[in-house]
Short mmCIF file of C-alpha atoms in Angstrom, two decimals:
data_model
loop_
_atom_site.label_atom_id
_atom_site.label_comp_id
_atom_site.label_asym_id
_atom_site.label_seq_id
_atom_site.Cartn_x
_atom_site.Cartn_y
_atom_site.Cartn_z
CA MET A 1 68.57 66.59 102.62
CA ALA A 2 71.37 66.86 100.18
CA SER A 3 69.80 64.51 97.62
CA THR A 4 66.67 65.66 95.73
CA SER A 5 66.00 62.15 94.52
CA PRO A 6 67.34 58.60 95.50
CA ASN A 7 69.77 58.67 92.50
CA ARG A 8 70.89 62.24 92.81
CA ALA A 9 73.85 63.51 94.80
CA ILE A 10 74.43 67.15 95.77
CA LEU A 11 78.25 67.55 96.07
CA ASP A 12 78.25 71.36 95.94
CA ALA A 13 77.73 72.69 99.41
CA SER A 14 78.73 76.28 98.71
CA PRO A 15 76.10 77.04 99.92
CA GLY A 16 74.69 73.74 101.03
CA PRO A 17 71.36 72.61 102.53
CA MET A 18 70.21 74.09 105.75
CA ASP A 19 70.38 72.04 108.96
CA PRO A 20 66.78 70.53 109.54
CA VAL A 21 66.70 71.62 113.18
CA ALA A 22 67.75 75.08 112.21
CA ARG A 23 64.99 75.16 109.52
CA GLN A 24 62.41 74.27 112.20
CA THR A 25 63.89 77.01 114.43
CA LEU A 26 63.53 79.52 111.53
CA LEU A 27 59.90 78.58 110.98
CA ALA A 28 59.01 78.77 114.76
CA ALA A 29 60.87 82.10 115.02
CA MET A 30 58.58 83.59 112.32
CA ASP A 31 55.85 83.51 114.98
CA ALA A 32 57.89 84.36 117.97
CA GLY A 33 60.48 86.78 116.68
CA TRP A 34 58.86 88.51 113.76
CA ALA A 35 58.87 92.03 115.22
CA ASP A 36 61.45 94.76 114.68
CA PRO A 37 63.71 94.44 117.80
CA ARG A 38 64.38 98.28 117.59
CA ARG A 39 60.69 99.11 118.46
CA LEU A 40 59.34 99.55 122.00
CA TYR A 41 56.22 97.45 122.16
CA ALA A 42 56.01 93.96 123.78
CA GLU A 43 56.52 91.89 120.58
CA ALA A 44 59.56 93.89 119.75
CA SER A 45 60.99 93.34 123.21
CA THR A 46 60.54 89.63 122.68
CA ALA A 47 62.40 89.77 119.34
CA ARG A 48 65.26 91.81 121.03
CA ARG A 49 65.63 89.21 123.76
CA LEU A 50 65.73 86.41 121.10
CA LEU A 51 68.35 88.28 119.11
CA ASP A 52 70.55 88.73 122.16
CA GLN A 53 70.26 85.01 122.80
CA ALA A 54 71.37 84.17 119.26
CA ARG A 55 74.22 86.61 119.57
CA GLU A 56 75.32 84.94 122.82
CA VAL A 57 75.33 81.49 121.29
CA LEU A 58 77.41 82.63 118.30
CA ALA A 59 79.80 84.50 120.54
CA GLN A 60 80.30 81.44 122.78
CA GLY A 61 81.09 79.19 119.76
CA LEU A 62 83.45 81.82 118.43
CA GLY A 63 85.19 82.34 121.79
CA VAL A 64 84.43 86.07 121.93
CA ARG A 65 82.21 88.50 123.81
CA PRO A 66 78.61 89.00 122.66
CA SER A 67 79.28 92.71 122.23
CA GLU A 68 82.00 91.84 119.71
CA VAL A 69 79.59 89.95 117.38
CA ALA A 70 77.84 91.99 114.58
CA PHE A 71 75.85 91.03 111.53
CA ALA A 72 75.81 91.75 107.78
CA PRO A 73 73.34 90.78 105.00
CA ASP A 74 75.70 88.00 103.84
CA GLY A 75 79.21 86.63 104.04
CA PRO A 76 80.75 88.64 101.11
CA THR A 77 79.29 91.83 102.57
CA ALA A 78 80.76 90.92 105.96
CA VAL A 79 84.17 90.61 104.37
CA ARG A 80 83.92 93.82 102.46
CA TRP A 81 82.70 95.75 105.54
CA ALA A 82 85.59 94.19 107.55
CA MET A 83 88.06 95.80 105.20
CA GLU A 84 86.10 99.11 104.88
CA GLY A 85 85.98 99.55 108.67
CA LEU A 86 89.70 99.24 109.01
CA LEU A 87 90.39 101.58 106.11
CA HIS A 88 87.94 104.25 107.48
CA ALA A 89 89.37 104.06 110.95
CA ALA A 90 92.91 104.63 109.64
CA ARG A 91 92.07 107.05 106.83
CA ARG A 92 94.38 109.74 108.33
CA ARG A 93 97.41 107.34 108.38
CA GLY A 94 97.21 105.97 104.87
CA ALA A 95 95.17 103.88 102.47
CA ARG A 96 97.41 101.12 101.37
CA THR A 97 96.08 97.52 101.74
CA VAL A 98 97.63 94.10 101.37
CA ALA A 99 95.91 90.79 100.52
CA SER A 100 96.81 87.37 99.18
CA ALA A 101 96.20 86.78 95.46
CA VAL A 102 93.67 84.13 96.20
CA GLU A 103 91.24 86.16 98.41
CA HIS A 104 87.50 86.37 97.78
CA SER A 105 86.40 88.92 95.20
CA ALA A 106 84.83 90.79 98.11
CA VAL A 107 88.40 91.81 98.89
CA LEU A 108 90.08 91.85 95.55
CA ALA A 109 87.48 93.78 93.51
CA PRO A 110 87.16 96.72 95.94
CA GLY A 111 90.89 96.81 96.46
CA ARG A 112 91.63 97.01 92.77
CA HIS A 113 88.90 99.66 92.33
CA ARG A 114 90.38 101.85 95.10
CA ALA A 115 93.86 101.65 93.48
CA THR A 116 92.51 102.32 90.00
CA THR A 117 90.34 105.24 91.11
CA ALA A 118 93.29 106.78 92.98
CA GLY A 119 95.56 106.24 89.95
CA ASP A 120 98.04 104.52 92.25
CA PRO A 121 98.49 100.75 91.71
CA SER A 122 100.65 100.57 94.90
CA LEU A 123 97.62 101.15 97.18
CA PHE A 124 96.52 97.50 96.74
CA VAL A 125 99.04 94.73 96.78
CA GLU A 126 98.16 91.15 95.87
CA VAL A 127 100.74 88.92 97.56
CA PRO A 128 101.62 85.70 95.57
CA VAL A 129 100.98 82.15 96.72
CA GLN A 130 102.88 78.90 96.35
CA PRO A 131 101.64 76.16 93.97
CA SER A 132 99.75 74.66 96.84
CA GLY A 133 97.74 77.87 97.30
CA ALA A 134 99.51 78.73 100.56
CA LEU A 135 100.69 82.27 101.15
CA ASP A 136 104.17 83.22 100.27
CA LEU A 137 105.21 84.45 103.69
CA PRO A 138 108.40 86.31 102.86
CA ALA A 139 106.50 88.32 100.20
CA TRP A 140 103.72 88.96 102.72
CA ASN A 141 106.20 90.25 105.35
CA ALA A 142 107.87 92.55 102.83
CA ALA A 143 104.51 93.98 101.59
CA LEU A 144 103.48 94.84 105.20
CA GLN A 145 106.65 96.88 105.76
CA VAL A 146 105.75 99.62 103.14
CA PRO A 147 104.78 102.87 104.87
CA GLY A 148 101.12 103.82 104.64
CA THR A 149 99.87 100.15 104.85
CA VAL A 150 96.80 100.21 107.09
CA ALA A 151 94.96 96.93 106.55
CA ALA A 152 95.57 93.41 105.35
CA ALA A 153 93.29 90.50 104.44
CA LEU A 154 93.91 86.72 104.49
CA GLN A 155 91.47 83.78 104.26
CA GLN A 156 91.66 81.11 106.98
CA ALA A 157 91.48 78.69 104.07
CA ASN A 158 90.70 78.92 100.43
CA GLY A 159 87.13 77.90 99.50
CA GLU A 160 88.04 76.82 96.02
CA VAL A 161 90.97 74.39 96.70
CA GLY A 162 90.79 73.95 100.43
CA THR A 163 94.39 74.93 101.31
CA MET A 164 94.75 76.25 104.84
CA GLN A 165 96.75 79.44 105.22
CA PRO A 166 99.56 80.06 107.68
CA LEU A 167 97.33 82.32 109.66
CA GLU A 168 99.34 82.58 112.91
CA ASP A 169 102.53 83.44 111.09
CA ALA A 170 100.73 85.89 108.87
CA TRP A 171 99.13 87.62 111.94
CA ASP A 172 102.42 87.75 113.78
CA ALA A 173 103.85 89.61 110.86
CA CYS A 174 100.87 91.96 110.79
CA ARG A 175 101.32 92.73 114.56
CA ARG A 176 105.07 93.43 114.12
CA ALA A 177 104.24 95.87 111.24
CA GLY A 178 101.35 97.40 113.19
CA VAL A 179 98.88 96.43 110.43
CA PRO A 180 95.43 95.02 111.49
CA LEU A 181 94.36 91.72 109.79
CA VAL A 182 90.97 90.84 108.47
CA VAL A 183 90.42 87.03 108.27
CA ASP A 184 87.87 85.61 105.89
CA ALA A 185 86.46 82.47 107.40
CA GLN A 186 83.55 82.01 105.06
CA ALA A 187 84.85 78.52 103.93
CA CYS A 188 85.86 77.32 107.39
CA LEU A 189 83.42 78.09 110.18
CA GLY A 190 81.51 74.86 111.10
CA ARG A 191 84.17 72.80 109.22
CA THR A 192 87.28 73.41 111.34
CA GLY A 193 87.99 75.24 114.55
CA ALA A 194 87.18 78.99 114.62
CA PRO A 195 90.45 81.05 114.25
CA THR A 196 91.86 83.24 116.97
CA SER A 197 94.61 85.06 115.02
CA TYR A 198 92.84 88.13 113.60
CA ASP A 199 91.83 91.68 114.23
CA VAL A 200 88.47 91.45 112.42
CA LEU A 201 86.83 88.15 111.55
CA ALA A 202 84.10 87.63 108.85
CA GLY A 203 82.02 84.59 108.08
CA ASP A 204 78.79 83.36 106.54
CA ALA A 205 76.06 81.44 108.37
CA GLN A 206 75.66 79.06 105.42
CA SER A 207 79.09 77.64 105.98
CA TRP A 208 77.78 75.84 109.13
CA ALA A 209 74.46 74.88 107.45
CA GLY A 210 72.71 77.98 108.69
CA PRO A 211 70.38 80.18 106.61
CA GLY A 212 71.34 82.40 103.69
CA GLY A 213 71.10 86.17 104.18
CA LEU A 214 73.30 86.43 107.27
CA GLY A 215 76.91 87.41 107.51
CA ILE A 216 78.94 87.47 110.76
CA LEU A 217 81.56 90.00 111.86
CA VAL A 218 83.65 89.75 114.99
CA VAL A 219 85.30 93.09 115.85
CA PRO A 220 87.28 92.57 119.09
CA GLU A 221 87.42 95.28 121.74
CA GLY A 222 90.58 97.31 121.00
CA THR A 223 90.40 97.00 117.21
CA ARG A 224 90.13 100.46 115.59
CA TRP A 225 87.27 99.81 113.23
CA ALA A 226 84.38 102.05 111.99
CA LEU A 227 82.25 102.00 108.91
CA PRO A 228 81.85 105.53 107.27
CA GLY A 229 78.61 107.28 107.90
CA PRO A 230 76.71 108.70 110.86
CA PRO A 231 76.51 106.73 114.14
CA ASP A 232 73.49 104.37 114.66
CA PRO A 233 71.13 105.41 117.43
CA ASP A 234 70.49 101.64 117.87
CA GLY A 235 74.13 100.82 118.08
CA ALA A 236 73.75 98.69 121.18
CA LEU A 237 71.49 96.40 119.32
CA SER A 238 73.01 96.47 115.72
CA GLY A 239 76.61 96.68 116.74
CA PRO A 240 79.29 98.55 114.70
CA THR A 241 77.91 97.37 111.37
CA ARG A 242 74.61 99.25 111.96
CA HIS A 243 72.85 96.20 110.46
CA THR A 244 70.01 94.65 112.53
CA PRO A 245 69.30 91.25 110.94
CA TRP A 246 65.83 89.57 110.67
CA VAL A 247 65.59 87.83 114.07
CA PRO A 248 64.47 84.42 112.70
CA LEU A 249 67.67 84.27 110.57
CA ALA A 250 69.85 84.94 113.55
CA LEU A 251 68.02 82.36 115.69
CA ALA A 252 68.31 79.74 112.95
CA ALA A 253 72.00 80.47 112.56
CA ALA A 254 72.57 80.04 116.31
CA GLU A 255 70.70 76.72 116.25
CA ALA A 256 72.78 75.47 113.28
CA TRP A 257 75.93 76.54 115.05
CA GLN A 258 74.94 74.53 118.12
CA GLN A 259 74.17 71.49 115.95
CA THR A 260 77.50 71.90 114.13
CA GLY A 261 79.61 72.15 117.34
CA ALA A 262 78.17 68.79 118.50
CA THR A 263 79.39 66.98 115.44
CA LEU A 264 82.25 68.96 114.02
CA ASP A 265 85.15 66.68 114.84
CA ALA A 266 83.47 63.44 113.69
CA ASP A 267 82.09 65.15 110.54
CA ALA A 268 85.64 66.49 109.70
CA ARG A 269 87.15 63.01 110.13
CA GLU A 270 84.83 61.33 107.76
CA ALA A 271 84.93 64.20 105.25
CA THR A 272 88.74 64.04 105.24
CA ALA A 273 88.72 60.39 104.35
CA LEU A 274 86.12 60.84 101.70
CA VAL A 275 88.11 63.78 100.05
CA ASP A 276 91.22 61.56 100.23
CA ALA A 277 89.43 58.96 98.11
CA LEU A 278 88.23 61.53 95.69
CA ARG A 279 91.74 62.94 95.34
CA ALA A 280 93.12 59.48 94.65
CA ALA A 281 90.47 58.68 92.13
CA ALA A 282 91.04 61.92 90.18
CA ALA A 283 94.74 61.73 90.35
CA ALA A 284 94.66 58.24 88.78
CA LEU A 285 93.52 59.67 85.47
CA PRO A 286 96.03 60.57 82.84
CA ASP A 287 96.68 64.34 82.45
CA THR A 288 94.59 65.17 85.51
CA GLU A 289 95.88 67.35 88.33
CA VAL A 290 94.49 67.52 91.88
CA VAL A 291 95.12 70.99 93.20
CA GLY A 292 95.54 72.36 96.63
CA ASP A 293 97.54 71.10 99.63
CA PRO A 294 96.89 67.38 100.12
CA VAL A 295 97.36 67.52 103.88
CA ASP A 296 97.03 71.06 105.35
CA ARG A 297 93.50 71.63 103.92
CA LEU A 298 89.84 71.85 104.76
CA PRO A 299 88.27 68.39 105.17
CA HIS A 300 85.43 68.84 102.64
CA ILE A 301 86.82 70.50 99.55
CA VAL A 302 88.66 69.06 96.49
CA THR A 303 89.28 70.48 93.08
CA PHE A 304 90.82 68.62 90.16
CA SER A 305 91.76 69.86 86.66
CA ALA A 306 91.57 67.68 83.58
CA LEU A 307 93.54 68.50 80.46
CA TYR A 308 91.73 68.44 77.06
CA ALA A 309 88.35 68.99 78.87
CA ASP A 310 86.08 71.97 79.44
CA GLY A 311 84.98 72.50 83.05
CA GLU A 312 81.41 73.43 82.19
CA ALA A 313 81.11 70.45 79.92
CA ILE A 314 82.29 68.16 82.73
CA VAL A 315 79.81 69.81 85.18
CA ARG A 316 76.97 69.21 82.71
CA GLU A 317 77.95 65.55 82.09
CA PHE A 318 78.11 64.88 85.85
CA ASP A 319 74.69 66.58 86.16
CA ARG A 320 73.30 64.38 83.51
CA ARG A 321 74.43 61.43 85.44
CA GLY A 322 72.90 62.64 88.72
CA PHE A 323 75.71 64.56 90.40
CA ALA A 324 75.56 68.22 91.25
CA VAL A 325 79.10 69.65 91.36
CA ALA A 326 80.67 73.03 90.55
CA SER A 327 83.43 74.01 88.12
CA GLY A 328 86.62 74.98 89.89
CA SER A 329 86.95 77.60 87.17
CA ALA A 330 84.98 80.91 87.34
CA CYS A 331 84.72 80.66 83.48
CA THR A 332 81.09 81.24 82.59
CA ALA A 333 79.21 82.14 79.43
CA SER A 334 78.97 85.63 80.73
CA THR A 335 82.51 86.42 81.81
CA LEU A 336 84.74 83.90 80.11
CA GLU A 337 87.33 84.48 82.88
CA PRO A 338 89.29 81.61 84.45
CA SER A 339 89.60 81.18 88.15
CA HIS A 340 91.94 83.79 89.69
CA VAL A 341 92.72 81.22 92.40
CA LEU A 342 94.02 78.60 90.02
CA ALA A 343 95.86 81.15 87.98
CA ALA A 344 97.61 82.45 91.08
CA MET A 345 98.63 78.95 91.87
CA GLY A 346 99.96 78.31 88.36
CA ALA A 347 97.43 75.54 87.92
CA LEU A 348 95.33 74.59 84.94
CA THR A 349 92.49 77.12 84.82
CA HIS A 350 90.07 75.19 82.58
CA GLY A 351 88.63 71.63 82.85
CA ASN A 352 88.11 72.09 86.57
CA VAL A 353 85.73 70.45 88.92
CA ARG A 354 85.19 71.45 92.51
CA VAL A 355 83.47 69.14 95.05
CA THR A 356 82.32 70.69 98.32
CA LEU A 357 80.91 68.04 100.58
CA PRO A 358 77.76 68.92 102.57
CA LEU A 359 77.74 68.31 106.26
CA LEU A 360 76.77 64.77 107.31
CA ARG A 361 73.78 65.83 109.22
CA VAL A 362 72.14 67.24 106.15
CA ALA A 363 73.39 64.55 103.90
CA GLY A 364 73.02 61.17 105.43
CA GLY A 365 74.08 59.37 102.25
CA ARG A 366 77.21 61.40 101.83
CA SER A 367 79.66 58.45 101.79
CA GLU A 368 77.54 56.51 99.25
CA ASP A 369 77.24 59.58 97.07
CA VAL A 370 81.10 60.06 97.09
CA ALA A 371 81.70 56.39 96.24
CA ARG A 372 79.41 56.59 93.23
CA PHE A 373 81.03 59.90 92.16
CA ALA A 374 84.48 58.57 92.42
CA GLU A 375 83.42 55.61 90.30
CA ALA A 376 81.98 57.97 87.69
CA ILE A 377 84.97 60.30 87.27
CA PRO A 378 86.87 58.29 84.68
CA ALA A 379 83.84 57.86 82.36
CA VAL A 380 82.73 61.39 82.62
CA VAL A 381 86.21 62.87 81.85
CA ALA A 382 86.61 60.33 78.97
CA ALA A 383 83.23 61.25 77.55
CA VAL A 384 84.00 65.01 77.59
CA ARG A 385 87.37 64.52 76.12
CA ALA A 386 85.98 62.39 73.30
CA GLU A 387 83.62 65.21 72.37
CA VAL A 388 86.63 67.40 71.42
CA GLY A 389 88.68 64.57 69.82
CA ALA A 390 91.27 64.44 72.61
CA PRO A 391 93.74 61.54 72.59
CA ARG A 392 92.55 58.18 74.08
CA TRP A 393 94.63 56.40 76.68
#
């Protein structure tokens, strides 16, 4: 459940609690599917059969062939491998890549590193976004036209502010330019329909209340994609990533996916209404900005920024009052760096709070938790502002 006590609300589902039925499946699979599916003895054959079943369930939910589904140790690794596979396959044609400025660090950090190492900043282009967080399509189109561009990356939606990206238009531009597109769906799978406009898709089982430690890649037949390194003798089992997951994790992910599919539309409708209420409550405060597209967004994410307040102080004050939320800023005691997403949008990069609603089936009291949280926002922000002597309204 999402609440650790009757008076405590978990409003940070990134990652969130595991689906209870998937948890039961995980425990049962420890007995039935513990063996290494690459071995030849009977228990291993059982594990291999169970892994094939899990792959089939996920493939059906994603609308692809089972042979096109591969695994990674986690979602960020899946995203990183997705880009690496395109780059390696196209290494004789070029090394230039394009990504939006609000992509996950699994895209931005390696891209910047490649460009720095090569001494050529033009090898990695970060395309700007609009104030809503949506991609600047004309700039995207222009970036794709530069010779030597061999891969592009774009989120289905941003996991920090929830804004959906113009995925179909971006993919159309990629196809016209002959540049394959990686789509990062880590924030979306299980919350909105699975995308179809991509050349490689990456996700994380935790996004649909599955277990941690399992990333998903979809590499459609016809996509030129290959990770560097020798071929895998167990390629038919592990797929192109050469990663064979622990079978209980794959089974739990498949069960969570089935549970998600049965409730996705109803869950999204309720979450959308709850986030609308949170957006209104935050926007009613003086000098407070709700960021991200108010309409074309994920149903379960909202970030707001309060002037004259520190994001970490707000998170701690909410925690003291029984609410677990995240700061929309990546500013921490170790890095002291603001959110690159908010900076790219031109939004306030400090004093941020991000709410990510858990799925209803793992948080039965979700609507009550949101109502209590919305009621607490003014007092929390006022208390944090008072600590620094901010003006009173």
